[in-house]
mmCIF file of N, CA, C and O in Angstrom:
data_model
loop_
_atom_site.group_PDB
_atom_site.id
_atom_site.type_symbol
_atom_site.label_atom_id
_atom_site.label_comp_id
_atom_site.label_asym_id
_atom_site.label_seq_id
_atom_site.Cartn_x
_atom_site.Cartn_y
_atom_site.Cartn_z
ATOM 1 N N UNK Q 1 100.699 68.961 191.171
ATOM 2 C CA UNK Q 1 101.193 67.752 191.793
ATOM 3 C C UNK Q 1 100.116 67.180 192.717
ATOM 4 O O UNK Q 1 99.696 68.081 193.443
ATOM 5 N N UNK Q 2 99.579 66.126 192.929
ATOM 6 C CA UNK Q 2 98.892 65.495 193.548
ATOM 7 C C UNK Q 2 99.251 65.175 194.933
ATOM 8 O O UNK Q 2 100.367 65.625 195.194
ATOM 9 N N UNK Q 3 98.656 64.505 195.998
ATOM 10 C CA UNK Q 3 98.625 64.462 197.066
ATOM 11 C C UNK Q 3 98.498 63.219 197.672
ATOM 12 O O UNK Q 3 97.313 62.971 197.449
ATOM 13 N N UNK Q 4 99.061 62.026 198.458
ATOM 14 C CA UNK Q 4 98.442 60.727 198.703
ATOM 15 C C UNK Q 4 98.769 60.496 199.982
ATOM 16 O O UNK Q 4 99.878 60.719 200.467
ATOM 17 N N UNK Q 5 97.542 59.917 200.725
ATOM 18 C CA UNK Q 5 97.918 60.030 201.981
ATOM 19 C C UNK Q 5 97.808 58.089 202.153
ATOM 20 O O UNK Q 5 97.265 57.200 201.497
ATOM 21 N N UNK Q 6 98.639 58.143 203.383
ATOM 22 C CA UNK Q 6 98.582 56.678 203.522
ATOM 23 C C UNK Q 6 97.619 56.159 205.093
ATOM 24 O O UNK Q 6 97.398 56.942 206.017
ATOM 25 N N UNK Q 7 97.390 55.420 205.081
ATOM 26 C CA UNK Q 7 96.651 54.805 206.154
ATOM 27 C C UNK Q 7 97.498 53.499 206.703
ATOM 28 O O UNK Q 7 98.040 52.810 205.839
ATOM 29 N N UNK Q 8 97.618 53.189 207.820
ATOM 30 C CA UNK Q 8 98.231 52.193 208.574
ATOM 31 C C UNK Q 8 96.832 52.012 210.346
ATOM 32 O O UNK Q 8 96.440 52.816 211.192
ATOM 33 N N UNK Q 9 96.658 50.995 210.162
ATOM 34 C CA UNK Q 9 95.875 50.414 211.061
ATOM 35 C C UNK Q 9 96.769 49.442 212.167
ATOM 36 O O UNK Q 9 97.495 48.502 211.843
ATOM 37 N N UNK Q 10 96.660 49.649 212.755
ATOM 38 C CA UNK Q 10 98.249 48.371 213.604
ATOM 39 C C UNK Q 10 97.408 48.220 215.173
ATOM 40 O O UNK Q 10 96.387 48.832 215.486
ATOM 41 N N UNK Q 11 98.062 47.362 215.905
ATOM 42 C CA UNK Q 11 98.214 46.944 217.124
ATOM 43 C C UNK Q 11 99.690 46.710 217.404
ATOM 44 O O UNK Q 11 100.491 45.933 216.884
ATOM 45 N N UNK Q 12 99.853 47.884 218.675
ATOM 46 C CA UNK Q 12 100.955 47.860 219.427
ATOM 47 C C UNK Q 12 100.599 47.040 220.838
ATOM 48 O O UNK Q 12 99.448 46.782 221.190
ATOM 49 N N UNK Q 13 101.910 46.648 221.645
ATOM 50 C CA UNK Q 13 102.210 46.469 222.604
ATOM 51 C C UNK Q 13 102.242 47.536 223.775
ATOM 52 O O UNK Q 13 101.967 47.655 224.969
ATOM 53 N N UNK Q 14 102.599 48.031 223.016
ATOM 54 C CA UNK Q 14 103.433 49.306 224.194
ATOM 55 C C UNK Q 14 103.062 51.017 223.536
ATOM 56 O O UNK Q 14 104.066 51.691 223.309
ATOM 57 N N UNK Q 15 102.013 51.525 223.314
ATOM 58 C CA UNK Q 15 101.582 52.538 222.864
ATOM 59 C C UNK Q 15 102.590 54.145 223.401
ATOM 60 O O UNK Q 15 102.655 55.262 222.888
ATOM 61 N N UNK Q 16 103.167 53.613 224.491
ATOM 62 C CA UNK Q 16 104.412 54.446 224.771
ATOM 63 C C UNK Q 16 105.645 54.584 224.330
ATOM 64 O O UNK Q 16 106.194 55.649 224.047
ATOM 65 N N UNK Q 17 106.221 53.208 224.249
ATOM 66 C CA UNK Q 17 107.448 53.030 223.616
ATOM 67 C C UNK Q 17 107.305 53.360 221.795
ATOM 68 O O UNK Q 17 108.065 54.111 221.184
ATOM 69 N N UNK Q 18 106.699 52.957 221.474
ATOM 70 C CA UNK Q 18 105.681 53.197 219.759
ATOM 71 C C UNK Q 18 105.918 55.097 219.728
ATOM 72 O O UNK Q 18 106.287 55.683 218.710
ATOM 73 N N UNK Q 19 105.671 55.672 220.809
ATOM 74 C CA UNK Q 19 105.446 56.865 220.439
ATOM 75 C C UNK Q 19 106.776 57.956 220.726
ATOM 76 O O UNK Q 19 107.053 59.037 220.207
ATOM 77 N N UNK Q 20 107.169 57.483 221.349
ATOM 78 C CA UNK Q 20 108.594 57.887 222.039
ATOM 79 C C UNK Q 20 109.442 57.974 220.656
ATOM 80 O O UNK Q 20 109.959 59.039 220.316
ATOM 81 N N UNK Q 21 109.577 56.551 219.720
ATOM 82 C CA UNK Q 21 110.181 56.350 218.737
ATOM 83 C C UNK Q 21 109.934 57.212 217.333
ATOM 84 O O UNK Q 21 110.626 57.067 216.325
ATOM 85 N N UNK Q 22 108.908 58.061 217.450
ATOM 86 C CA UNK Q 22 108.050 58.552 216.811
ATOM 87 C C UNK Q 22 108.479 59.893 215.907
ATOM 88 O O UNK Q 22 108.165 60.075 214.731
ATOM 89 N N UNK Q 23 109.364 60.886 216.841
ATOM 90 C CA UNK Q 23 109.827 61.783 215.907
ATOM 91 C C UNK Q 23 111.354 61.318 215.695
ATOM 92 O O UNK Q 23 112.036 62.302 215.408
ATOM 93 N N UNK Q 24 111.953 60.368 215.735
ATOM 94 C CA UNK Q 24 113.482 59.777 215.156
ATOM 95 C C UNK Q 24 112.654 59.285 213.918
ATOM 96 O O UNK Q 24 113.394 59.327 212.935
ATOM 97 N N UNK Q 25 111.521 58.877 213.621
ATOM 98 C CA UNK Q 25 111.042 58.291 212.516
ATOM 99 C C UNK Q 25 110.637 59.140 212.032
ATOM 100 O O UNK Q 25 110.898 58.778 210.884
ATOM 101 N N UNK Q 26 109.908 60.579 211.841
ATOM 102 C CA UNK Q 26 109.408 61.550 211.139
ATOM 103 C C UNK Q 26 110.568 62.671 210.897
ATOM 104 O O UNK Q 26 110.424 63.463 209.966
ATOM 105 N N UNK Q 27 111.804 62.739 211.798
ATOM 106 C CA UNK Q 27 113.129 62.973 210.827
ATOM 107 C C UNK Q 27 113.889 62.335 209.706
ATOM 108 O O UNK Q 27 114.544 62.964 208.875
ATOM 109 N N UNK Q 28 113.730 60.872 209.756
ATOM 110 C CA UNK Q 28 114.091 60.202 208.889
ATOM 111 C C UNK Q 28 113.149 60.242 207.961
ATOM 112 O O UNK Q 28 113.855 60.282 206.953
ATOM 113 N N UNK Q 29 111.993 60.261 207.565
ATOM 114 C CA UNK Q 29 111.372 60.876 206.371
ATOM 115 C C UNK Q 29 111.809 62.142 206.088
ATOM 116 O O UNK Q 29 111.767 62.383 204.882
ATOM 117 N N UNK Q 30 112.064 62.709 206.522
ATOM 118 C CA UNK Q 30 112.388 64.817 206.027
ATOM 119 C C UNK Q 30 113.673 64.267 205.646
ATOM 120 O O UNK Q 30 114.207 64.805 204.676
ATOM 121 N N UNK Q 31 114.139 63.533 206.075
ATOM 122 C CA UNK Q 31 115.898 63.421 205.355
ATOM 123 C C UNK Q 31 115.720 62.847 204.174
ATOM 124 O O UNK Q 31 115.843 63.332 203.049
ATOM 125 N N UNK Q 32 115.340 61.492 204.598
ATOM 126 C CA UNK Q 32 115.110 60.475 203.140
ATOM 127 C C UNK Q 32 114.288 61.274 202.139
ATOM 128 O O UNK Q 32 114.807 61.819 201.165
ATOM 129 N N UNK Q 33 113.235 61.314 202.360
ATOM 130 C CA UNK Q 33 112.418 61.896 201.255
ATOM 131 C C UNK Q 33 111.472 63.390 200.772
ATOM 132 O O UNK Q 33 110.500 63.661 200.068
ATOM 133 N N UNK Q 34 112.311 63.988 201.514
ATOM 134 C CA UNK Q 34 112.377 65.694 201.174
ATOM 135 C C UNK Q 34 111.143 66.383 201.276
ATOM 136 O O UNK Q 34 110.710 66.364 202.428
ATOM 137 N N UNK Q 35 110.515 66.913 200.559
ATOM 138 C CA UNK Q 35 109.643 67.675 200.127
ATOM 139 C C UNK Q 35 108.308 66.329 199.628
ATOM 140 O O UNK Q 35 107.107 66.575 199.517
ATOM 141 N N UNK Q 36 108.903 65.085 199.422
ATOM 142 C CA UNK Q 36 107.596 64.089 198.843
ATOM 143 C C UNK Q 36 107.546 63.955 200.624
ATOM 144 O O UNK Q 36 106.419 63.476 200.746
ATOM 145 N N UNK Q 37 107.948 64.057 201.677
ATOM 146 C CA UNK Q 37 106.856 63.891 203.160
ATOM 147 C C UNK Q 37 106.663 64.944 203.561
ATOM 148 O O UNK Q 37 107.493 65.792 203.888
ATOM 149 N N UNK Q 38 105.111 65.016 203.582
ATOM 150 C CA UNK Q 38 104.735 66.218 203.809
ATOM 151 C C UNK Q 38 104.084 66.526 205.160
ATOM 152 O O UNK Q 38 103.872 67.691 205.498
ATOM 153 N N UNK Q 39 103.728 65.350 206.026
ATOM 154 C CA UNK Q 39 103.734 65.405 207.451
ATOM 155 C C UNK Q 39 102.909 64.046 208.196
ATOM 156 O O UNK Q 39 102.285 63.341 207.403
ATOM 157 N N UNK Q 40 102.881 63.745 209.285
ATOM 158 C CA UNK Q 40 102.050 62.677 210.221
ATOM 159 C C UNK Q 40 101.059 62.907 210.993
ATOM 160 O O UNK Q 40 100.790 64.050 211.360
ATOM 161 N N UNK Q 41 100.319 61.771 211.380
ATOM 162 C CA UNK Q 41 99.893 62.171 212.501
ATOM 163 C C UNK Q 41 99.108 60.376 213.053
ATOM 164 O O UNK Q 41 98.257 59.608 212.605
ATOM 165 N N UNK Q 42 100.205 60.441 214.456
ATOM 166 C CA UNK Q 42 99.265 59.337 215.211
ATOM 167 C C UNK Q 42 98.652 58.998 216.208
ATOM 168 O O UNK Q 42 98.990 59.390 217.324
ATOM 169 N N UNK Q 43 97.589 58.173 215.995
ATOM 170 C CA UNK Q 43 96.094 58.790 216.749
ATOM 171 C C UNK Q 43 95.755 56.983 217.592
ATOM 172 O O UNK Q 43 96.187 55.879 217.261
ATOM 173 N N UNK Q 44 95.156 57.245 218.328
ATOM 174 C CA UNK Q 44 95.005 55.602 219.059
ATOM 175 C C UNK Q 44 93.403 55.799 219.049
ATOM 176 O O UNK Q 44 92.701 56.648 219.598
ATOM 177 N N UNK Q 45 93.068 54.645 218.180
ATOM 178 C CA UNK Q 45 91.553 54.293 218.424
ATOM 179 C C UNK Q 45 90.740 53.744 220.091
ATOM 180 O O UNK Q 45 91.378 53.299 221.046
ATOM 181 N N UNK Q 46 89.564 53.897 220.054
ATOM 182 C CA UNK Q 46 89.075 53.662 221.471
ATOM 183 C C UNK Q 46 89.282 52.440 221.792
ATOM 184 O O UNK Q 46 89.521 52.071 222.942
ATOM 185 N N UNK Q 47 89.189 51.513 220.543
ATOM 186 C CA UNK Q 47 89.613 49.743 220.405
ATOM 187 C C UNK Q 47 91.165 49.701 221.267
ATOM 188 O O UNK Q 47 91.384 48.696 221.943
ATOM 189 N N UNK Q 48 92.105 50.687 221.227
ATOM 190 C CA UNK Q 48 93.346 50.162 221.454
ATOM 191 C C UNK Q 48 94.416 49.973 220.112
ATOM 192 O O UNK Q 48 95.640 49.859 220.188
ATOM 193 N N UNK Q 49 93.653 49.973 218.978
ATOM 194 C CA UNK Q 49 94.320 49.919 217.580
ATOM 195 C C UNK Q 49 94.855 51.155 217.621
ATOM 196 O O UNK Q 49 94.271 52.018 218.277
ATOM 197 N N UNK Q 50 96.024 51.453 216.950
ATOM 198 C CA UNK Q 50 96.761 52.615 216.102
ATOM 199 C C UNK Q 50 96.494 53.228 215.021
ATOM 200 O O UNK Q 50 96.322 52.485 214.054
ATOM 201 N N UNK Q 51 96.369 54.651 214.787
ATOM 202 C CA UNK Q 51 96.544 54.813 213.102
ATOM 203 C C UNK Q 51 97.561 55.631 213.076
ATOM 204 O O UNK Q 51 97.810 56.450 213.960
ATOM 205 N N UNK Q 52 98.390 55.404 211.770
ATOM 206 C CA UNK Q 52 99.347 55.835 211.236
ATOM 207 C C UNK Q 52 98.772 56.582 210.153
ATOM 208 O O UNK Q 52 98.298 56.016 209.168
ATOM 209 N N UNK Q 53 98.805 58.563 210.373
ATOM 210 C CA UNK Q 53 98.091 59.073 208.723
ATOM 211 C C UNK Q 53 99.116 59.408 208.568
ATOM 212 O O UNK Q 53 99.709 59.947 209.503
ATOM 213 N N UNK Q 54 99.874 59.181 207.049
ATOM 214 C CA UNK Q 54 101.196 60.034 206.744
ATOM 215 C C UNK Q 54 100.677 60.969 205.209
ATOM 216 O O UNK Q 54 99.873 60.480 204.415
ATOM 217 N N UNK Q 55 101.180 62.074 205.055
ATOM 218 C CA UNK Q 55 100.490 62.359 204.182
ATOM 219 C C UNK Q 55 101.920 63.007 203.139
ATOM 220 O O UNK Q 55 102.896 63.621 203.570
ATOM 221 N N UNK Q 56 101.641 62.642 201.750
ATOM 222 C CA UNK Q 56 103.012 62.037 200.862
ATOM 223 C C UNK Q 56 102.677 63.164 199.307
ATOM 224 O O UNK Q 56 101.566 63.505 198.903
ATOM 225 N N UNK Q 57 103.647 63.428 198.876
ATOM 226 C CA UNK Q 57 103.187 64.111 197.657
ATOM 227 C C UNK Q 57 103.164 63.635 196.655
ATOM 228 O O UNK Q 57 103.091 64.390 195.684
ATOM 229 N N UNK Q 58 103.216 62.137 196.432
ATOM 230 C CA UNK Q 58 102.495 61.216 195.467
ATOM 231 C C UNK Q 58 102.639 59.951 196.189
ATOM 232 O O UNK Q 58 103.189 59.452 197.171
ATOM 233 N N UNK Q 59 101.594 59.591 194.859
ATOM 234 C CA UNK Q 59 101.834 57.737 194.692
ATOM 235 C C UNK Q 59 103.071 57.288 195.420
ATOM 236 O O UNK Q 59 103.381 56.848 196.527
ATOM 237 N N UNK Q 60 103.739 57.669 194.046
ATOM 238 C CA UNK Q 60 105.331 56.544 194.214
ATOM 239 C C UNK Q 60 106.266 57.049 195.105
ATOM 240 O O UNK Q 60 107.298 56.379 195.071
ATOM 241 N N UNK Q 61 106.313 58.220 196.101
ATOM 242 C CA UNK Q 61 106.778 58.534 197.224
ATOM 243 C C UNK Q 61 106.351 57.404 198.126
ATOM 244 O O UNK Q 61 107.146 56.650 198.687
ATOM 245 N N UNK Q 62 104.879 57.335 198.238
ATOM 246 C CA UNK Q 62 104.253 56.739 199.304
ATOM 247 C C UNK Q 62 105.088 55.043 199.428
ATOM 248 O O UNK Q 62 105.661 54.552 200.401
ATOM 249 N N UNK Q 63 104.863 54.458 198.016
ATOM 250 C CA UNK Q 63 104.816 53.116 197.814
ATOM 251 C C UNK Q 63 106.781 52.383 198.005
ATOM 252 O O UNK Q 63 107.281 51.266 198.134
ATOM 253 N N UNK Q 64 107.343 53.954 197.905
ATOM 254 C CA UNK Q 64 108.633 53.514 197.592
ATOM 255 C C UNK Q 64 108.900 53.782 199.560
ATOM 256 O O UNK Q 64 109.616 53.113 200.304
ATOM 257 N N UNK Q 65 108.313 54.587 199.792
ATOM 258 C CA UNK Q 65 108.774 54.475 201.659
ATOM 259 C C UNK Q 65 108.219 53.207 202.636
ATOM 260 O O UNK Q 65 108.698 52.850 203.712
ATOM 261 N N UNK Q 66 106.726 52.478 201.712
ATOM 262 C CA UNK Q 66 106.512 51.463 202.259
ATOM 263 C C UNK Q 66 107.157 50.273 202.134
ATOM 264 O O UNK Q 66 106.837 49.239 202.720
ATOM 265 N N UNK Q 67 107.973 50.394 201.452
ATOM 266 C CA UNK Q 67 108.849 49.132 200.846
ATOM 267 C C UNK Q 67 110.013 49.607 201.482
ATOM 268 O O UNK Q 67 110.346 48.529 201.974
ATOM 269 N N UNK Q 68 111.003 50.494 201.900
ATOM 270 C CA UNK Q 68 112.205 51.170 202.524
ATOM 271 C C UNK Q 68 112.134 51.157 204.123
ATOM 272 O O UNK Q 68 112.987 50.834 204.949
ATOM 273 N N UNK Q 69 110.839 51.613 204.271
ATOM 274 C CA UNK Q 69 111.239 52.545 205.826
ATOM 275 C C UNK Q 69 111.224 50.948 206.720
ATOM 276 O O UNK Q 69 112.134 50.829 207.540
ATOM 277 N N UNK Q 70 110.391 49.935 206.606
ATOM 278 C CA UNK Q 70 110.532 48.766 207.591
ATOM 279 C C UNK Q 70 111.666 48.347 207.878
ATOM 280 O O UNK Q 70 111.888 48.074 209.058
ATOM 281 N N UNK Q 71 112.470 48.215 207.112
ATOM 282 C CA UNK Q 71 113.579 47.427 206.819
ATOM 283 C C UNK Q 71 115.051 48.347 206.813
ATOM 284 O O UNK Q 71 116.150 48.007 206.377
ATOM 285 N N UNK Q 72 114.614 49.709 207.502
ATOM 286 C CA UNK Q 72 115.832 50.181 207.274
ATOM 287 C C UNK Q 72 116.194 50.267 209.264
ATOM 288 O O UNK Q 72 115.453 50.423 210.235
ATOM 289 N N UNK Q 73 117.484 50.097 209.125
ATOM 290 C CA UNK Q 73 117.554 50.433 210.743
ATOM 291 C C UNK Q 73 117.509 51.143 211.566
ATOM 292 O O UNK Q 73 117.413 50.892 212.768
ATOM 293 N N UNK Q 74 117.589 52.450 210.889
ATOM 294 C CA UNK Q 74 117.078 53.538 212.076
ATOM 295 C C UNK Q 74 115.913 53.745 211.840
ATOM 296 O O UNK Q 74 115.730 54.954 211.700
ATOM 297 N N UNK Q 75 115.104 53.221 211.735
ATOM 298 C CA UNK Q 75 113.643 52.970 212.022
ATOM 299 C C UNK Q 75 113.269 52.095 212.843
ATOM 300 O O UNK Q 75 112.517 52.483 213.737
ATOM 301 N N UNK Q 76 113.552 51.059 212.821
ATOM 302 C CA UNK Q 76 113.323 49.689 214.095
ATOM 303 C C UNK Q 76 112.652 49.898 214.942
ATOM 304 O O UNK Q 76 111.540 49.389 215.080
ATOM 305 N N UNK Q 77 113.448 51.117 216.101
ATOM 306 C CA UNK Q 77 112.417 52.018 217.302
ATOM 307 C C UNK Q 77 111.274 51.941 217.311
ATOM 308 O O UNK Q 77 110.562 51.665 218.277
ATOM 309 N N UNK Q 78 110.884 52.232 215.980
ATOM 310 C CA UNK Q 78 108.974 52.681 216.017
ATOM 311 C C UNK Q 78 108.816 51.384 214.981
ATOM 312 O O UNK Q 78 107.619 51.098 214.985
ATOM 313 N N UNK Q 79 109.549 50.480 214.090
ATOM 314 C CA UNK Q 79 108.496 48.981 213.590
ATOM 315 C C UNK Q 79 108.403 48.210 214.476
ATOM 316 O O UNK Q 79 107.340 47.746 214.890
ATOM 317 N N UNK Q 80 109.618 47.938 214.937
ATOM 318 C CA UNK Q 80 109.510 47.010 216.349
ATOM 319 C C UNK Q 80 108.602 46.796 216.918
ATOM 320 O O UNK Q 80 108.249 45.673 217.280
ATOM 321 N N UNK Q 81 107.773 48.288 217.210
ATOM 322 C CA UNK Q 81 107.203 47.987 218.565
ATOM 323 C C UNK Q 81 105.752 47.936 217.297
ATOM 324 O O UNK Q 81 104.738 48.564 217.602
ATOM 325 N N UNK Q 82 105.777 47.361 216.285
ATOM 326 C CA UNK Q 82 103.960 47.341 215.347
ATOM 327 C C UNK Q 82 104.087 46.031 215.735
ATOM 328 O O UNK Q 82 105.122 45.374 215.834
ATOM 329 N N UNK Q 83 102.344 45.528 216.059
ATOM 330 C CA UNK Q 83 102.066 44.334 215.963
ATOM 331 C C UNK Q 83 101.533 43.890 214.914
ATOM 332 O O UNK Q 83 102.196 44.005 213.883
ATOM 333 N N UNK Q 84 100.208 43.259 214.835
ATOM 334 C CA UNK Q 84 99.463 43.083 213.600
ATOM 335 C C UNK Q 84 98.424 44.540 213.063
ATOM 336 O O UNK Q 84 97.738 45.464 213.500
ATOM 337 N N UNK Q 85 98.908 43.933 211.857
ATOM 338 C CA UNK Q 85 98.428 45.095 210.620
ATOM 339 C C UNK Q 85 97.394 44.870 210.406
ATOM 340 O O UNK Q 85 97.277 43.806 209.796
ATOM 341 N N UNK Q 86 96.115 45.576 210.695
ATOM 342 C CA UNK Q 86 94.880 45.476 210.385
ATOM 343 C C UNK Q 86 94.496 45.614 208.964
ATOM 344 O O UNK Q 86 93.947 44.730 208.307
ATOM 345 N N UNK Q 87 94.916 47.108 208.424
ATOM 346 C CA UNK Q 87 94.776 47.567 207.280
ATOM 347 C C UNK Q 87 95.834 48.653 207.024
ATOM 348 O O UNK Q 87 96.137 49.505 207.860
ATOM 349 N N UNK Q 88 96.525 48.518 205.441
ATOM 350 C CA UNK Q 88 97.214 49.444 205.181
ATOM 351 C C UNK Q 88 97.079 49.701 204.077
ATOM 352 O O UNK Q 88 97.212 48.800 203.249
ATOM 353 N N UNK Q 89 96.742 51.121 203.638
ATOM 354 C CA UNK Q 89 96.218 51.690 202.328
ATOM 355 C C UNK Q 89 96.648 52.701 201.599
ATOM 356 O O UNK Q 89 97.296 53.565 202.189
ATOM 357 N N UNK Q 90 96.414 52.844 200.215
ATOM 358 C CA UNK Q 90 97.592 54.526 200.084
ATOM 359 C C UNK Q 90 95.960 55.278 199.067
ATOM 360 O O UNK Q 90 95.327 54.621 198.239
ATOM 361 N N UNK Q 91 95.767 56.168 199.313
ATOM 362 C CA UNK Q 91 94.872 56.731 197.918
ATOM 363 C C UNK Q 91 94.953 58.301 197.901
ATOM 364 O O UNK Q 91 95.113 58.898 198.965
ATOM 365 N N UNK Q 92 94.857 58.898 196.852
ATOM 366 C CA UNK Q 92 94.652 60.153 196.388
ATOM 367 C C UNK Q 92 94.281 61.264 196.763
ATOM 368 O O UNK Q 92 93.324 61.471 196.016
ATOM 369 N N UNK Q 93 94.379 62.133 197.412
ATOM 370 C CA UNK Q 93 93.909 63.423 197.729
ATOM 371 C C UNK Q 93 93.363 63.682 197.072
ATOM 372 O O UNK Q 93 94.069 63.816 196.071
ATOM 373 N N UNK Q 94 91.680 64.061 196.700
ATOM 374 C CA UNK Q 94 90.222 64.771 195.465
ATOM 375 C C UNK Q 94 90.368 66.141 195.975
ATOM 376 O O UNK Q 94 90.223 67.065 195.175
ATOM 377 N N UNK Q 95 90.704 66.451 197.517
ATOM 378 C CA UNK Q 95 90.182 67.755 197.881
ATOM 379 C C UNK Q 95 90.610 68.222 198.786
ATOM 380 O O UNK Q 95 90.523 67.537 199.805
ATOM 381 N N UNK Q 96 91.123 69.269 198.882
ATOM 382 C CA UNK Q 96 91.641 69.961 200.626
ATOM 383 C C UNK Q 96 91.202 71.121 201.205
ATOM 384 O O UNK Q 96 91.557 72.133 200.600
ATOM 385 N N UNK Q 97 90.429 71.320 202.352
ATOM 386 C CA UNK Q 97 90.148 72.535 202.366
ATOM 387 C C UNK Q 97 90.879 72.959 203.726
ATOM 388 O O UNK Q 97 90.836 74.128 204.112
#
């Protein structure tokens, strides 16, 4: 089974409130999508930008939570507080050590 991790680039407002919201949103992946989320991690650039790494056990896990998780309401907490999207990307795991 393959591996795909996603990338999210953002600007928040409130890098506190954003983070607070943070594990109500990484339970709602373990519920919604089981064993395809396989874990997070978010990191604040020196710019003040956000990254969002989520790391997914495929493709169509990834693509089907980017289309779900915005728009669902117990998520809000942590979209709410995204500003503008710099860059958001999904690609393949080649290698893990």
């Amino acid at each position: 089974m393959s591996t795909t991790i996603e990338y999210v680039r953002f600007d928040t407002e409130d890098p506190a409130a954003l983070t607070a919201h943070r594990e109500q949103l990484v339970e709602l992946l373990r519920e919604r999508y089981g064993d395809g989320f396989r874990g997070a991690h978010l990191a604040r650039f020196d710019d003040g930008t956000v990254l969002d790494f989520i790391v997914w056990s495929s493709a169509a896990v990834a693509e089907r939570a980017a289309r779900e998780m915005p728009t669902d309401p117990r998520a809000q907490g942590f979209f709410s507080r995204i500003g503008t999207v710099h860059e958001m990307r999904h690609a393949q795991v080649l290698h893990t050590a």
